[in-house]
Coordinates of C-alpha atoms and ligand atoms in Angstrom, one line a residue:
M1 CA 8.7 -51.8 42.9
G2 CA 12.3 -52.2 42.1
E3 CA 15.1 -52.8 44.6
L4 CA 16.8 -49.5 43.5
D5 CA 13.8 -47.3 42.8
G6 CA 14.8 -43.6 42.9
K7 CA 18.5 -44.4 43.3
V8 CA 21.3 -42.9 41.1
A9 CA 24.2 -45.2 40.4
L10 CA 27.6 -44.7 38.8
I11 CA 29.4 -47.8 37.4
T12 CA 33.0 -47.5 36.1
G13 CA 34.1 -49.8 33.3
G14 CA 30.4 -49.9 32.3
A15 CA 30.9 -50.0 28.5
R16 CA 31.0 -53.8 28.4
G17 CA 31.4 -57.0 30.5
Q18 CA 30.4 -57.1 34.2
G19 CA 29.9 -53.3 34.4
A20 CA 27.4 -53.4 31.5
A21 CA 25.5 -56.3 33.1
E22 CA 25.3 -54.4 36.4
G23 CA 24.0 -51.3 34.6
A24 CA 21.2 -53.3 32.9
L25 CA 20.2 -55.0 36.1
F26 CA 20.3 -51.8 38.2
A27 CA 18.1 -50.0 35.6
R28 CA 15.6 -53.0 35.6
E29 CA 15.5 -52.5 39.4
G30 CA 14.6 -48.8 39.0
A31 CA 17.9 -47.0 39.3
T32 CA 19.1 -44.2 37.0
V33 CA 22.4 -45.5 35.8
V34 CA 25.5 -43.7 34.6
L35 CA 27.9 -46.0 32.8
A36 CA 31.5 -44.6 32.7
D37 CA 34.4 -45.8 30.6
V38 CA 37.1 -44.8 28.2
L39 CA 35.5 -46.9 25.4
D40 CA 33.2 -44.1 24.3
E41 CA 31.6 -45.8 21.3
A42 CA 30.9 -49.0 23.1
G43 CA 29.8 -47.1 26.2
E44 CA 27.3 -45.0 24.2
A45 CA 25.9 -48.1 22.5
T46 CA 25.6 -50.0 25.8
A47 CA 23.8 -47.1 27.6
G48 CA 21.6 -46.5 24.6
A49 CA 20.2 -50.0 24.8
I50 CA 19.3 -49.6 28.5
E51 CA 16.3 -47.6 29.6
R52 CA 17.3 -44.9 32.2
A53 CA 21.0 -45.3 31.5
E54 CA 23.5 -42.7 30.1
Y55 CA 27.1 -42.8 29.3
A56 CA 29.9 -40.5 30.6
H57 CA 33.6 -40.5 29.6
L58 CA 35.6 -41.1 32.7
D59 CA 39.2 -42.3 32.8
V60 CA 39.4 -43.6 36.4
T61 CA 43.0 -42.5 36.7
S62 CA 42.0 -38.8 36.2
E63 CA 41.1 -36.6 39.2
A64 CA 39.6 -34.1 36.8
D65 CA 37.3 -36.7 35.2
W66 CA 36.0 -37.9 38.6
D67 CA 35.3 -34.3 39.7
R68 CA 33.5 -33.4 36.5
V69 CA 31.4 -36.6 36.2
V70 CA 30.3 -36.7 39.9
A71 CA 29.5 -32.9 39.9
D72 CA 27.5 -33.4 36.7
I73 CA 25.5 -36.3 38.2
V74 CA 24.7 -34.4 41.4
A75 CA 23.7 -31.3 39.3
R76 CA 21.4 -33.1 36.9
H77 CA 20.0 -36.0 39.1
G78 CA 20.2 -34.3 42.5
R79 CA 22.0 -37.2 44.2
L80 CA 24.5 -40.1 43.9
D81 CA 23.6 -43.2 45.9
I82 CA 25.7 -46.0 44.5
L83 CA 29.2 -46.3 43.1
V84 CA 30.5 -49.5 41.6
N85 CA 34.3 -49.3 41.2
N86 CA 34.4 -51.9 38.4
A87 CA 36.9 -50.6 35.8
G88 CA 40.1 -52.7 35.6
I89 CA 42.7 -54.2 33.5
L90 CA 44.5 -57.5 33.7
L91 CA 48.3 -57.9 33.3
N92 CA 49.8 -61.4 33.3
G93 CA 53.4 -62.3 34.0
K94 CA 55.9 -63.1 36.8
L95 CA 57.0 -60.4 39.1
V96 CA 60.6 -60.8 38.0
N97 CA 59.6 -60.1 34.4
Q98 CA 57.3 -57.2 35.3
S99 CA 58.1 -53.8 33.7
L100 CA 57.8 -50.8 35.9
E101 CA 55.7 -49.1 33.2
G102 CA 53.2 -51.9 33.2
W103 CA 53.2 -52.0 37.0
N104 CA 52.5 -48.2 37.2
R105 CA 49.7 -48.5 34.6
I106 CA 47.8 -51.3 36.4
V107 CA 48.3 -49.6 39.8
A108 CA 46.9 -46.3 38.3
I109 CA 43.8 -48.0 36.9
N110 CA 43.0 -50.8 39.4
Q111 CA 44.1 -49.2 42.6
T112 CA 44.4 -45.4 42.3
G113 CA 41.2 -45.4 40.3
V114 CA 39.3 -47.0 43.1
F115 CA 40.8 -44.5 45.6
L116 CA 39.8 -41.6 43.5
G117 CA 36.3 -43.1 43.1
I118 CA 35.8 -43.6 46.8
R119 CA 37.1 -40.0 47.4
A120 CA 34.9 -38.3 44.8
A121 CA 31.7 -40.3 45.5
G122 CA 32.3 -40.4 49.2
R123 CA 32.5 -36.6 49.4
A124 CA 29.3 -36.2 47.3
M125 CA 27.4 -38.8 49.4
I126 CA 28.5 -37.1 52.7
E127 CA 27.5 -33.7 51.4
A128 CA 24.0 -35.0 50.2
G129 CA 23.5 -36.7 53.6
N130 CA 21.5 -39.7 52.1
G131 CA 24.0 -42.4 52.9
G132 CA 25.1 -44.7 50.1
S133 CA 26.8 -47.9 48.9
I134 CA 30.2 -48.3 47.3
V135 CA 31.0 -51.7 45.8
N136 CA 34.6 -52.3 44.8
I137 CA 35.3 -55.1 42.4
S138 CA 38.4 -56.9 43.5
S139 CA 39.1 -60.6 42.5
V140 CA 39.9 -63.9 43.9
A141 CA 43.5 -62.7 43.1
G142 CA 42.9 -60.3 46.0
L143 CA 42.4 -63.2 48.4
E144 CA 45.3 -65.5 47.5
G145 CA 48.5 -65.6 45.6
I146 CA 47.8 -66.7 42.0
F147 CA 50.9 -67.7 40.0
G148 CA 51.8 -65.2 37.3
T149 CA 49.5 -62.4 38.4
G150 CA 51.8 -60.4 40.7
A151 CA 51.0 -56.8 39.6
Y152 CA 47.2 -57.5 39.2
S153 CA 47.1 -59.3 42.5
A154 CA 48.8 -56.5 44.3
T155 CA 46.2 -54.0 43.1
K156 CA 43.3 -56.4 44.0
W157 CA 44.6 -56.9 47.5
A158 CA 44.9 -53.1 47.8
V159 CA 41.3 -52.8 46.8
R160 CA 40.3 -55.3 49.5
G161 CA 42.2 -53.4 52.2
M162 CA 41.1 -50.0 51.1
T163 CA 37.5 -51.2 51.2
K164 CA 37.8 -52.1 54.9
V165 CA 39.3 -48.7 55.8
A166 CA 36.7 -46.8 53.8
A167 CA 33.9 -48.8 55.5
K168 CA 35.2 -47.7 59.0
E169 CA 35.6 -44.1 57.9
L170 CA 32.3 -43.7 56.1
G171 CA 30.0 -45.9 58.2
S172 CA 28.9 -43.0 60.5
H173 CA 27.7 -41.2 57.3
G174 CA 25.5 -44.2 56.4
I175 CA 27.8 -45.1 53.6
R176 CA 28.6 -48.8 53.2
V177 CA 31.7 -50.1 51.4
N178 CA 32.2 -53.8 50.4
S179 CA 34.4 -55.7 47.9
V180 CA 33.3 -58.4 45.4
H181 CA 35.8 -61.1 44.5
P182 CA 34.9 -62.7 41.2
G183 CA 36.4 -66.0 40.0
F184 CA 36.8 -66.7 36.3
I185 CA 34.0 -64.7 34.6
Q186 CA 33.6 -65.0 30.8
T187 CA 34.3 -61.4 29.5
D188 CA 36.6 -59.8 27.0
M189 CA 39.2 -59.5 29.8
V190 CA 39.9 -63.2 29.7
A191 CA 38.9 -63.8 26.0
G192 CA 42.4 -65.2 25.3
A193 CA 42.6 -67.5 28.3
P194 CA 43.0 -71.3 27.5
A195 CA 39.6 -72.0 29.1
M196 CA 38.0 -69.7 26.5
T197 CA 39.8 -70.9 23.5
D198 CA 40.4 -74.6 24.0
P199 CA 37.4 -76.9 24.7
A200 CA 39.6 -79.5 26.5
K201 CA 41.0 -76.9 28.8
R202 CA 37.5 -75.5 29.4
A203 CA 36.3 -78.9 30.4
K204 CA 39.2 -79.3 32.8
A205 CA 38.6 -75.8 34.3
E206 CA 34.9 -76.7 34.8
R207 CA 35.8 -79.9 36.6
N208 CA 37.8 -77.8 39.1
I209 CA 34.9 -75.6 39.9
P210 CA 32.5 -77.1 42.5
V211 CA 29.4 -75.7 40.7
G212 CA 30.7 -77.1 37.4
R213 CA 30.7 -74.1 35.1
L214 CA 32.6 -70.9 34.4
G215 CA 31.2 -67.7 35.7
E216 CA 28.7 -65.4 33.8
V217 CA 28.5 -61.6 34.1
D218 CA 25.0 -61.9 35.8
D219 CA 26.6 -64.0 38.6
I220 CA 28.5 -60.9 39.6
A221 CA 25.7 -58.4 38.8
N222 CA 23.3 -60.2 41.2
M223 CA 25.9 -59.9 44.0
V224 CA 26.6 -56.3 43.3
L225 CA 22.8 -55.5 43.3
F226 CA 22.5 -57.2 46.7
L227 CA 25.4 -55.0 48.0
A228 CA 24.0 -51.8 46.4
G229 CA 20.5 -52.4 47.9
E230 CA 18.9 -52.4 51.3
G231 CA 19.1 -56.2 51.6
S232 CA 22.7 -55.8 52.7
S233 CA 22.2 -52.9 55.0
Y234 CA 24.1 -54.5 57.9
C235 CA 27.1 -55.5 55.8
T236 CA 30.1 -53.2 55.4
G237 CA 33.8 -53.7 55.1
Q238 CA 33.3 -57.3 53.9
E239 CA 34.5 -59.4 51.0
F240 CA 32.0 -61.4 49.0
V241 CA 33.4 -64.2 46.9
V242 CA 31.6 -65.2 43.7
D243 CA 33.6 -68.0 42.1
G244 CA 31.5 -71.1 42.0
G245 CA 33.1 -72.4 45.2
V246 CA 36.7 -72.6 44.2
H247 CA 38.1 -70.4 47.0
G248 CA 37.4 -71.6 50.5
Ligands
NAD1 P1 36.3 -56.1 30.7 O1 37.6 -55.9 30.2 O2 35.2 -56.5 29.8 O3 35.7 -54.7 31.4 C1 36.6 -53.8 32.0 C2 36.1 -52.4 31.6 O4 37.0 -51.4 32.3 C3 36.3 -52.1 30.1 O5 35.1 -51.6 29.6 C4 37.4 -51.1 30.0 O6 37.3 -50.2 28.9 C5 37.3 -50.4 31.4 N1 38.5 -49.6 31.7 C6 39.8 -50.0 31.6 N2 40.6 -49.0 31.9 C7 39.8 -47.9 32.3 C8 40.0 -46.6 32.7 N3 41.3 -46.1 32.9 N4 38.9 -45.8 33.0 C9 37.7 -46.3 32.9 N5 37.4 -47.5 32.4 C10 38.4 -48.3 32.1 O7 36.4 -57.1 32.0 P2 35.4 -57.5 33.2 O8 35.6 -58.9 33.4 O9 34.1 -57.0 33.0 O10 36.1 -56.7 34.4 C11 35.4 -56.0 35.4 C12 36.1 -56.0 36.7 O11 36.1 -57.4 37.2 C13 37.6 -55.6 36.6 O12 37.9 -54.8 37.8 C14 38.3 -57.0 36.7 O13 39.6 -56.9 37.2 C15 37.4 -57.7 37.6 N6 37.6 -59.2 37.5 C16 37.3 -59.9 36.4 C17 37.5 -61.3 36.3 C18 37.2 -62.1 35.1 O14 37.5 -63.3 35.1 N7 36.7 -61.5 34.0 C19 37.8 -62.0 37.5 C20 38.0 -61.3 38.7 C21 37.9 -59.9 38.7

């Protein structure tokens, strides 16, 4: 018996990184998994290596993509139980140096993409009447002000706020909505960070993390599984920090 037997899950940004790890874990726990991304080649390869997973092209900024993919999942699988709004990009730089173009792009992906996902999946879940779980991937940058991450941080605070509103609006339909706040997780997103390229800086970063190591994708996947499954059935509208103990 798996934690997610019979469930159907859609994970955005699922071609690699945390989304891919969540897809593999969900499938091991019995779910049918749809990994959605704009990296089609990587997405097909990732889904191909996971039993009961498939890939869908979905640019989270596109209303049409959301409508098409969610309708297709419901038509072929009969239900949608879990949405993980995981797709995101990182943009570093001080606010006074931030271009409007970059700002609009990160808001479109990290913030508007989450709104469109909650809307599309929320409507399908309400219609099906089976309840559901929506997990929004924010960041520790959505809990505090981190120097040089203004645009990114603004989107991650927005995700945290939107989560709380959605939880109140969808609770009566049996749909729970929570946010996850990863610390430093070793993925392509942070491949150029000093802690990933310089052993001395990595050692320093690890000394500043109470559990003494940088984060792994499975650290996040395990929390997302908990929030997707019945073990968290009395939790909604909450933020779950997975950062080795730095924040707090
Ligand atoms: P990643 O770069 O490996 O994965 C992000 C995925 O999102 C990629 O596959 C990318 O193609 C996809 N994506 C980007 N734009 C998209 C779009 N318009 N439509 C669909 N997919 C799109 O990085 P990751 O670390 O796995 O990031 C996953 C989530 O975790 C992100 O929301 C990120 O902001 C968040 N996060 C990461 C860290 C970290 O240290 N890695 C820390 C806190 C939060």
